[in-house]
């Protein structure tokens, strides 16, 4: 038994419960421990067996089934080994496999024995070795899920947590003095895999002159990290390779090529694109990869690599398809940018149903779900395309995100998206698009915590470019964002003047979506000027336009603007001490905002409701505090908590 075994307390309790578990007549109690390579399933099973030994007076038996090797232990040989361990002489072991299985079950039923079947490879290998009832117990470890086994109790072994990882590494080092920060970095590099932790610990322990911080620095670059996980005959890559060799050729291809994806998780369609397989074949490959623990099922149809397994996949791609790797990356990048652009355009005025060649996105809901779930992937593709000088698709993608970005205002990536868009516009010598992207960047700086000075720098340059190019739409947008910056700087009179210019230009151009936004901005200015009744009329005018189906507003934008207008109306009514009306408007606004990503407008509405409802306002203050914290405003969160 490994003396420095650490953690797994809940899992050990689960195994101990097997001793007292009841089963149906004729059905044995079996615990199935599953998990990917390197998770320490064997070590865990041995530790559990030692802990349970007092409950099994007839002893414990350990048998390695070699299920993931090239030569799994055949069932007849496994039964022979088990019968020998149970005290049956060779001459009494039946030659027929069915008779062996019957004798084995009879002995298990009449005795109290714990059998550990390690490294099972398939249901067919395990079924004849399971008991048929009685007080004996069987514990099976396997990399595969063995979903075909019925009536077994399942335990999915996962990576160790940060504290357990650090403790295990310290235990392996057996008292050797190591800087705490270096120890933590080393543990983090191992990703919670006990095998990786043991390899790193053994490397340090066998080399007294090595510095832990230096080894941690070696592990930092991904390019050579996997090479560092070797100590004597222990190699993390070898453990992964045993699972990899169990895959079909098509599943291996998908596994290797998934390493090019920029994000940490992905869906089946992206796996199909990367793997170069039809979607149905990609689903089958993903099932095989999950079954062998080479991928983790992240839920909701998403999959993810363990960090070290991803590095192994990348190495296999380079070793087996070095010449094709660049083409795979290009195909993935093109597909991601095209899909992201198509998804963003679902929210843009005038596009209708965009890009029929992206059938997976058949509605605004599907488009939004994809943009959120795959943000790391499409953002990574945007970066790659920008670095490769593919300016047109970069600009198209950034441009398509304009209206969608307001639905996810506090996402941290919008500054990068629109900065890359502006750089692409410069490279394409397109001053109108440069002005457009600069206006979008002004919006980014407007979202709290705002930076009005940065906004003014963006709008000044955008206005210059737009006026020189005769781009009236972007001239109007620059005035709109200038107004927002001036209001943040507590200059409401100037802000109102800029907003009025923008509103007139948007109205003249027939851009009703932008026009409604600037009408709301004029309302903000009136409220800041202390002209609350005028502000209320302004907001109600915008709400009328939003609700008018013949106004020409884009439906998704109208639905997005409605709760914000209601919230502003509610705040004005509260200022005017019209409490009942204010509560009604704010309550409706908050309910509608539940469909949108948490943002500062929602938090403000909840906080106002909390103040209006006084003794009944605590739940709204609590929700406001949570929302403020979700968008990163800790000070506002504390303010709302103090009010509860």
XYZ file of C-alpha atoms in Angstrom:
644
model
C 0.000 0.000 0.000
C 1.222 3.510 -0.826
C 2.125 5.173 2.484
C 1.558 8.748 1.298
C -2.018 8.215 0.047
C -3.864 11.517 0.407
C -7.472 12.680 0.200
C -10.415 10.809 -1.334
C -12.224 10.786 2.034
C -15.708 10.945 0.498
C -14.825 8.242 -2.000
C -13.502 5.974 0.774
C -16.781 6.432 2.640
C -18.599 5.395 -0.546
C -16.567 2.172 -0.699
C -17.111 1.442 2.993
C -20.860 1.657 2.395
C -20.544 -1.352 0.066
C -19.926 -3.543 3.107
C -23.401 -2.841 4.453
C -25.240 -2.475 1.161
C -28.110 -4.834 0.475
C -28.817 -6.402 -2.875
C -31.600 -8.339 -4.509
C -31.562 -12.155 -4.137
C -29.009 -13.733 -6.417
C -27.315 -10.410 -7.196
C -23.944 -9.558 -5.698
C -22.829 -6.175 -4.427
C -20.354 -4.686 -6.886
C -18.654 -1.295 -6.782
C -17.408 0.074 -10.114
C -14.713 2.765 -9.919
C -14.219 4.565 -13.228
C -11.839 7.297 -14.300
C -9.234 8.301 -16.842
C -5.571 7.366 -16.878
C -3.463 8.789 -14.062
C -6.279 9.295 -11.543
C -4.944 6.663 -9.154
C -7.781 4.146 -9.416
C -5.559 1.201 -8.522
C -3.965 2.985 -5.571
C -7.399 4.026 -4.373
C -8.764 0.481 -4.635
C -5.796 -0.960 -2.737
C -6.176 1.655 -0.008
C -9.894 0.939 0.232
C -9.255 -2.815 0.409
C -6.820 -2.374 3.306
C -9.318 -0.195 5.144
C -12.099 -2.757 4.640
C -10.041 -5.854 5.411
C -11.374 -6.265 9.000
C -14.881 -6.632 7.525
C -13.800 -9.608 5.381
C -12.484 -12.407 7.624
C -11.965 -14.720 4.638
C -9.511 -12.271 3.115
C -9.092 -10.062 0.062
C -8.014 -10.931 -3.465
C -6.442 -8.552 -5.995
C -6.414 -9.422 -9.694
C -5.097 -7.260 -12.544
C -7.212 -7.910 -15.632
C -4.827 -5.970 -17.947
C -7.952 -4.720 -19.724
C -6.313 -1.704 -21.383
C -3.215 -3.591 -22.485
C -2.688 -5.266 -25.844
C -3.323 -8.647 -24.180
C -6.212 -8.488 -21.677
C -6.414 -11.391 -19.253
C -8.812 -13.988 -20.754
C -11.860 -14.902 -18.673
C -10.809 -18.573 -18.186
C -7.406 -17.457 -16.880
C -8.981 -14.856 -14.631
C -11.336 -17.448 -13.123
C -8.443 -19.867 -12.616
C -6.453 -17.181 -10.783
C -9.418 -16.263 -8.579
C -10.171 -19.875 -7.702
C -6.532 -20.457 -6.771
C -6.606 -17.364 -4.564
C -9.731 -18.746 -2.881
C -7.851 -21.953 -2.043
C -8.970 -24.300 -4.814
C -6.143 -26.672 -5.882
C -5.292 -26.796 -9.579
C -6.569 -30.370 -9.928
C -10.029 -29.302 -8.671
C -10.402 -26.349 -11.037
C -12.908 -27.376 -13.767
C -11.692 -27.186 -17.366
C -14.986 -25.704 -18.571
C -15.265 -21.941 -18.151
C -18.943 -22.080 -17.147
C -18.179 -24.632 -14.441
C -15.334 -22.432 -13.208
C -17.695 -19.453 -12.993
C -20.264 -21.546 -11.106
C -17.686 -22.755 -8.581
C -16.363 -19.225 -8.140
C -19.852 -17.825 -7.412
C -20.544 -20.653 -4.994
C -17.375 -19.908 -3.021
C -18.122 -16.179 -3.028
C -21.636 -16.842 -1.734
C -20.439 -19.046 1.123
C -17.559 -16.819 2.240
C -16.951 -13.197 3.159
C -14.282 -12.118 0.692
C -13.370 -8.812 -0.949
C -12.251 -9.177 -4.573
C -10.571 -6.257 -6.332
C -10.676 -6.572 -10.125
C -8.263 -3.951 -11.379
C -8.036 -2.490 -14.862
C -11.100 -4.088 -16.411
C -11.358 -3.703 -20.162
C -14.942 -4.636 -21.069
C -18.266 -5.894 -19.788
C -17.551 -9.311 -21.328
C -14.347 -9.612 -19.334
C -16.013 -8.634 -16.045
C -19.456 -10.283 -16.067
C -18.275 -13.878 -15.373
C -16.223 -12.583 -12.416
C -19.103 -10.942 -10.551
C -20.707 -12.650 -7.537
C -24.250 -13.971 -7.575
C -25.163 -12.939 -4.032
C -23.947 -13.454 -0.496
C -21.745 -11.342 1.757
C -18.683 -11.158 -0.475
C -18.038 -7.917 -2.324
C -16.315 -7.026 -5.605
C -14.611 -3.729 -6.399
C -13.830 -3.114 -10.084
C -11.575 -0.377 -11.458
C -11.657 0.593 -15.112
C -10.899 3.417 -17.497
C -14.048 2.568 -19.426
C -17.555 3.418 -18.246
C -18.747 -0.184 -18.779
C -22.258 1.175 -19.257
C -23.564 -2.304 -20.112
C -23.135 -3.583 -16.565
C -26.417 -3.570 -14.674
C -27.003 -3.410 -10.941
C -23.533 -2.132 -10.060
C -22.827 0.874 -7.851
C -20.792 3.460 -9.725
C -18.131 5.878 -8.506
C -16.549 8.288 -11.005
C -13.103 9.198 -9.714
C -12.107 12.755 -10.609
C -8.934 14.820 -10.256
C -7.812 15.831 -6.780
C -8.637 19.333 -5.605
C -5.906 21.974 -5.159
C -5.444 21.351 -1.411
C -5.378 17.558 -1.814
C -2.913 17.854 -4.716
C -0.546 20.017 -2.692
C -0.815 17.681 0.312
C -0.109 14.604 -1.811
C 2.929 16.242 -3.382
C 4.214 17.247 0.058
C 3.664 13.689 1.284
C 5.627 12.229 -1.634
C 8.487 14.640 -0.893
C 8.532 13.175 2.620
C 9.565 16.254 4.554
C 11.925 17.765 1.995
C 11.888 21.532 2.407
C 10.194 23.134 -0.605
C 9.070 26.721 -1.041
C 5.300 26.847 -0.574
C 4.655 28.930 -3.673
C 6.734 26.564 -5.825
C 4.927 23.563 -4.354
C 1.580 25.129 -5.233
C 2.686 25.885 -8.804
C 3.934 22.324 -9.260
C 0.642 20.915 -7.974
C -1.343 23.177 -10.297
C 0.698 21.993 -13.293
C -0.313 18.408 -12.523
C -4.004 19.182 -12.888
C -5.028 17.007 -9.953
C -3.736 13.759 -11.505
C -2.122 11.604 -8.787
C 0.176 9.934 -11.329
C 1.469 13.323 -12.496
C 1.966 14.430 -8.886
C 3.869 11.230 -8.105
C 6.124 11.657 -11.135
C 6.965 15.252 -10.229
C 7.460 14.336 -6.565
C 9.712 11.410 -7.452
C 11.796 13.586 -9.783
C 12.427 16.087 -7.009
C 12.998 13.425 -4.382
C 15.567 11.567 -6.500
C 17.475 14.777 -7.253
C 18.249 16.524 -3.956
C 20.045 19.383 -5.704
C 17.084 20.312 -7.895
C 15.238 23.506 -7.137
C 11.429 23.166 -6.995
C 10.894 26.659 -8.373
C 13.111 25.836 -11.365
C 11.115 22.676 -12.081
C 7.882 24.676 -11.803
C 9.294 27.120 -14.369
C 10.082 24.220 -16.704
C 6.492 23.046 -16.463
C 5.052 26.474 -17.275
C 5.495 26.464 -21.107
C 2.995 24.097 -22.713
C 5.377 23.180 -25.515
C 7.557 20.968 -23.305
C 5.363 20.333 -20.257
C 4.434 16.764 -21.126
C 8.115 15.800 -21.503
C 8.713 16.747 -17.867
C 6.226 14.158 -16.595
C 8.624 11.229 -16.553
C 10.519 9.598 -13.708
C 12.218 6.260 -14.302
C 9.628 3.963 -15.864
C 6.770 6.277 -14.915
C 5.546 8.388 -17.835
C 2.244 10.183 -17.977
C 2.246 9.967 -21.781
C 2.572 6.174 -21.591
C -0.554 5.974 -19.440
C -2.482 8.070 -21.954
C -1.087 6.042 -24.841
C -2.597 2.832 -23.483
C -6.048 4.408 -23.702
C -5.312 5.974 -27.088
C -4.385 2.599 -28.563
C -7.831 1.248 -27.639
C -9.527 3.722 -30.004
C -10.690 3.113 -33.559
C -8.693 4.960 -36.253
C -11.460 7.542 -36.723
C -11.719 8.203 -32.972
C -7.943 8.641 -32.811
C -8.156 11.161 -35.632
C -10.839 13.182 -33.839
C -8.881 13.024 -30.574
C -5.659 14.300 -32.165
C -7.309 17.093 -34.094
C -9.345 18.376 -31.162
C -6.026 19.632 -29.784
C -6.124 22.564 -32.235
C -9.289 24.042 -30.698
C -8.638 27.355 -28.929
C -11.191 26.848 -26.128
C -11.337 24.552 -23.133
C -14.632 22.915 -24.123
C -16.547 22.290 -27.314
C -19.600 20.672 -28.870
C -20.026 17.838 -31.331
C -20.359 20.062 -34.397
C -16.994 21.700 -33.796
C -15.506 18.261 -33.137
C -16.914 17.173 -36.495
C -15.256 20.119 -38.239
C -11.912 19.544 -36.530
C -11.981 15.786 -36.997
C -13.027 15.948 -40.647
C -15.869 13.486 -40.037
C -19.653 13.599 -40.509
C -21.519 14.704 -37.399
C -22.852 11.228 -36.635
C -19.353 9.720 -36.770
C -18.054 12.544 -34.575
C -20.696 11.733 -31.947
C -19.567 8.098 -31.925
C -15.925 9.127 -31.587
C -16.761 11.483 -28.701
C -18.644 8.685 -26.943
C -15.582 6.435 -27.270
C -13.294 9.168 -25.966
C -15.503 9.792 -22.941
C -15.817 6.053 -22.363
C -12.031 5.744 -22.136
C -11.603 8.878 -20.046
C -9.701 10.773 -22.735
C -12.430 13.420 -22.732
C -14.606 14.694 -19.918
C -18.340 15.075 -20.414
C -18.965 18.715 -19.469
C -22.763 18.416 -19.707
C -25.271 20.043 -22.072
C -23.613 18.358 -25.065
C -20.193 19.846 -24.291
C -16.845 18.095 -23.880
C -13.516 19.094 -22.420
C -9.922 17.887 -22.198
C -7.894 17.552 -19.065
C -4.974 19.934 -19.655
C -2.352 17.164 -19.774
C -4.488 14.971 -22.048
C -4.855 17.915 -24.438
C -1.073 18.236 -24.571
C -0.831 14.519 -25.312
C -3.365 14.925 -28.140
C -1.339 17.810 -29.544
C 1.828 15.684 -29.493
C 0.030 12.837 -31.283
C -1.199 15.289 -33.927
C 2.311 16.536 -34.545
C 3.777 13.024 -34.597
C 1.126 11.437 -36.833
C -0.173 14.342 -38.937
C 2.488 17.007 -38.743
C 1.967 18.145 -42.335
C -1.822 18.239 -41.975
C -1.988 20.058 -38.630
C -1.879 23.530 -40.206
C -4.748 22.653 -42.553
C -6.832 21.416 -39.611
C -6.225 24.682 -37.728
C -7.160 26.704 -40.804
C -10.380 24.744 -41.327
C -11.363 25.212 -37.678
C -10.545 28.936 -37.733
C -12.565 29.557 -40.904
C -15.571 27.639 -39.564
C -15.497 29.366 -36.180
C -15.292 32.867 -37.669
C -18.024 32.154 -40.181
C -20.305 30.674 -37.515
C -19.642 33.493 -35.050
C -20.378 36.089 -37.724
C -23.589 34.321 -38.706
C -24.623 34.061 -35.047
C -23.940 37.739 -34.374
C -25.951 38.807 -37.406
C -29.093 37.271 -35.968
C -29.208 40.394 -33.765
C -28.267 42.934 -36.436
C -30.959 45.028 -38.171
C -31.642 44.128 -41.773
C -30.122 40.668 -41.880
C -33.186 38.477 -41.282
C -32.155 34.849 -41.212
C -28.447 34.998 -42.069
C -26.169 32.452 -43.742
C -28.241 29.384 -44.675
C -24.983 27.400 -44.760
C -24.861 27.486 -40.930
C -27.977 25.370 -40.276
C -27.176 24.696 -36.616
C -28.124 28.299 -35.836
C -31.785 28.439 -36.718
C -32.989 31.091 -34.279
C -31.810 33.962 -32.099
C -31.902 31.613 -29.103
C -29.621 29.077 -30.773
C -27.312 31.846 -31.982
C -27.023 33.347 -28.505
C -26.469 29.977 -26.838
C -23.676 29.172 -29.290
C -21.959 32.561 -28.947
C -21.893 32.223 -25.165
C -20.909 28.556 -25.008
C -18.182 28.792 -27.674
C -16.810 32.221 -26.830
C -13.308 30.893 -26.091
C -13.266 29.111 -29.426
C -14.499 31.896 -31.698
C -12.463 34.506 -29.817
C -9.369 32.327 -30.243
C -10.137 32.033 -33.946
C -10.479 35.816 -34.166
C -7.031 36.233 -32.615
C -5.482 33.654 -34.931
C -7.005 35.216 -38.020
C -5.842 38.658 -36.941
C -2.287 37.414 -36.368
C -2.355 35.775 -39.812
C -3.418 39.038 -41.486
C -6.873 37.793 -42.506
C -8.401 41.213 -41.963
C -11.713 40.928 -43.824
C -13.184 37.995 -41.830
C -11.900 39.591 -38.614
C -13.672 42.846 -39.443
C -16.858 41.055 -40.505
C -16.935 39.121 -37.248
C -16.328 42.196 -35.063
C -18.959 44.165 -36.966
C -21.546 41.421 -36.467
C -21.205 41.624 -32.675
C -22.474 45.220 -32.301
C -26.026 44.613 -31.099
C -25.342 41.242 -29.502
C -22.633 42.742 -27.291
C -25.264 44.805 -25.460
C -26.981 41.557 -24.427
C -23.759 40.498 -22.719
C -22.442 43.902 -21.758
C -20.081 42.838 -18.978
C -18.297 40.087 -20.886
C -14.561 40.804 -20.655
C -13.740 40.237 -24.304
C -15.539 43.068 -26.106
C -12.625 45.483 -25.893
C -10.408 42.935 -27.628
C -13.051 42.094 -30.249
C -13.597 45.699 -31.317
C -9.896 46.576 -31.030
C -9.108 43.751 -33.450
C -11.908 45.046 -35.662
C -10.427 48.554 -35.643
C -6.956 47.190 -36.473
C -8.416 45.186 -39.354
C -10.172 48.304 -40.681
C -6.865 50.214 -40.614
C -5.140 47.385 -42.472
C -7.927 47.405 -45.090
C -7.715 51.217 -45.414
C -11.415 51.487 -44.541
C -11.934 54.711 -42.535
C -15.704 54.223 -42.222
C -15.265 50.837 -40.588
C -12.449 52.217 -38.448
C -14.848 54.890 -37.192
C -17.490 52.201 -36.598
C -15.173 50.053 -34.501
C -13.959 53.095 -32.542
C -17.567 53.927 -31.708
C -18.051 50.369 -30.482
C -14.943 50.772 -28.337
C -16.456 53.941 -26.886
C -19.429 51.811 -25.857
C -17.066 49.319 -24.189
C -15.610 52.166 -22.097
C -19.132 53.312 -21.212
C -20.131 50.010 -19.549
C -19.463 50.356 -15.797
C -16.888 50.850 -14.474
C -16.879 53.524 -17.151
C -13.933 55.517 -18.481
C -15.447 58.681 -20.013
C -12.079 60.150 -20.969
C -11.269 57.034 -23.013
C -14.733 57.307 -24.566
C -14.063 60.859 -25.676
C -10.741 59.873 -27.231
C -12.496 57.135 -29.232
C -15.400 59.340 -30.325
C -13.167 62.249 -31.302
C -11.170 60.035 -33.666
C -14.339 58.313 -34.928
C -15.995 61.668 -35.616
C -12.957 62.895 -37.536
C -12.841 59.771 -39.722
C -16.614 59.684 -40.271
C -16.925 63.355 -41.207
C -13.992 63.102 -43.598
C -15.613 60.048 -45.246
C -19.147 61.420 -45.271
C -20.398 58.532 -43.106
C -23.450 60.165 -41.514
C -24.377 57.050 -39.533
C -21.033 57.007 -37.738
C -21.091 60.786 -37.225
C -24.387 60.289 -35.405
C -23.001 57.359 -33.387
C -19.979 59.435 -32.350
C -22.308 62.192 -31.079
C -24.366 59.584 -29.207
C -21.368 58.098 -27.386
C -19.945 61.572 -26.782
C -23.215 62.392 -25.037
C -22.857 59.332 -22.797
C -19.291 60.299 -21.899
C -20.275 63.882 -21.080
C -23.087 62.644 -18.855
C -20.609 60.448 -16.967
C -18.491 63.580 -16.493
C -21.547 65.355 -14.975
C -21.954 67.721 -17.925
C -25.665 67.085 -18.664
C -26.326 70.219 -20.713
C -23.558 69.409 -23.200
C -24.590 65.754 -23.142
C -28.186 66.681 -24.034
C -27.009 68.792 -26.961
C -24.898 65.941 -28.380
C -27.740 63.467 -27.904
C -30.141 65.765 -29.747
C -27.753 65.976 -32.719
C -27.455 62.184 -32.777
C -31.222 61.682 -32.520
C -31.901 64.033 -35.422
C -29.342 62.323 -37.640
C -30.554 58.802 -36.822
C -34.160 59.844 -37.469
C -33.220 61.408 -40.795
C -31.392 58.230 -41.790
C -34.396 56.064 -40.833
C -32.400 54.113 -38.244
C -35.208 53.576 -35.761
C -33.161 51.202 -33.549
C -30.436 53.757 -32.935
C -32.991 56.578 -32.757
C -34.765 54.918 -29.814
C -31.438 54.547 -28.033
C -30.698 58.264 -28.356
C -34.197 59.197 -27.201
C -33.441 57.246 -24.031
C -30.123 59.063 -23.730
C -31.967 62.407 -23.864
C -34.131 61.094 -21.030
C -30.991 60.318 -19.003
C -29.804 63.880 -19.539
C -33.145 65.368 -18.461
C -33.144 63.288 -15.293
C -29.585 64.328 -14.501
C -30.624 67.966 -15.053
C -33.343 67.514 -12.428
C -36.116 67.677 -15.035
C -37.660 64.384 -13.940
C -41.145 64.895 -15.391
C -39.610 65.605 -18.823
C -37.388 62.537 -18.475
C -40.447 60.418 -17.675
C -42.236 61.660 -20.798
C -39.133 60.928 -22.852
C -38.879 57.353 -21.566
C -42.577 56.745 -22.137
C -42.179 57.984 -25.688
C -39.410 55.445 -26.267
C -41.554 52.702 -24.714
C -44.389 53.579 -27.110
C -42.031 53.240 -30.079
C -40.694 49.946 -28.736
C -44.210 48.563 -28.409
C -45.371 49.807 -31.809
C -45.089 46.864 -34.184
C -45.177 49.238 -37.163
C -42.312 51.423 -35.915
C -39.743 49.441 -37.867
C -37.657 48.422 -34.862
C -35.806 45.121 -35.150
C -37.762 42.671 -32.935
C -34.735 41.419 -30.989
C -33.592 44.992 -30.315
C -37.107 46.060 -29.287
C -37.317 43.146 -26.844
C -33.918 44.103 -25.462
C -34.812 47.779 -25.038
C -38.214 47.271 -23.397
C -37.036 46.256 -19.888
C -34.463 49.051 -19.860
C -37.123 51.643 -20.706
C -39.410 50.242 -18.005
C -36.596 50.405 -15.463
C -35.925 54.077 -16.268
C -39.645 54.846 -16.048
C -39.743 53.141 -12.664
C -36.763 55.144 -11.420
C -38.369 58.406 -12.537
C -41.645 57.466 -10.836
C -39.697 56.711 -7.681
C -38.050 60.152 -7.892
C -41.548 61.655 -8.187
C -42.710 59.694 -5.109
C -45.224 57.683 -7.147
C -44.319 54.510 -5.297
C -47.018 52.075 -6.459
C -46.491 52.867 -10.148
C -42.725 52.726 -9.695
C -42.847 49.268 -8.098
C -45.071 47.951 -10.922
C -42.766 49.258 -13.671
C -39.576 48.059 -11.966
C -41.027 44.636 -11.174
C -41.954 44.117 -14.822
C -38.524 45.326 -15.909
C -36.714 42.961 -13.553
C -38.797 39.992 -14.721
C -37.991 40.754 -18.366
C -34.296 41.210 -17.568
C -34.121 37.668 -16.197
C -33.843 36.528 -19.824
C -30.734 38.665 -20.329
C -27.235 38.287 -18.919
C -26.857 40.089 -15.548
C -25.899 43.725 -16.117
C -25.725 47.072 -14.363
C -29.235 48.110 -15.438
C -30.720 45.029 -13.803
C -28.714 45.624 -10.623
C -29.836 49.265 -10.463
C -33.495 48.272 -10.917
C -33.268 45.665 -8.151
C -31.596 48.140 -5.802
C -34.311 50.756 -6.462
C -36.991 48.141 -5.778
C -35.297 47.241 -2.510
C -35.386 50.876 -1.395
C -39.021 51.353 -2.443
C -40.295 48.249 -0.682
C -38.536 49.100 2.602
C -39.334 46.231 5.013
C -40.142 43.884 2.106
C -37.131 44.959 0.079
C -34.521 42.610 1.502
C -34.823 39.931 -1.237
C -34.319 42.615 -3.903
C -31.278 44.037 -2.129
C -29.835 40.533 -1.896
C -30.438 39.913 -5.601
C -28.965 43.324 -6.412
C -25.854 42.496 -4.359
C -25.416 39.192 -6.215
C -25.896 40.869 -9.577
C -23.437 43.652 -8.803
C -20.879 41.058 -7.771
C -21.471 39.028 -10.935
C -20.580 42.089 -13.014
C -17.570 42.884 -10.843
C -18.890 45.858 -8.833
C -17.885 44.848 -5.305
C -18.507 48.288 -3.793
C -22.118 48.328 -4.990
C -22.528 44.749 -3.799
C -21.399 45.714 -0.291
C -23.693 48.745 -0.366
C -26.718 46.561 -1.092
C -25.712 44.016 1.529
C -25.455 46.775 4.131
C -29.006 47.859 3.262
C -30.535 44.438 3.997
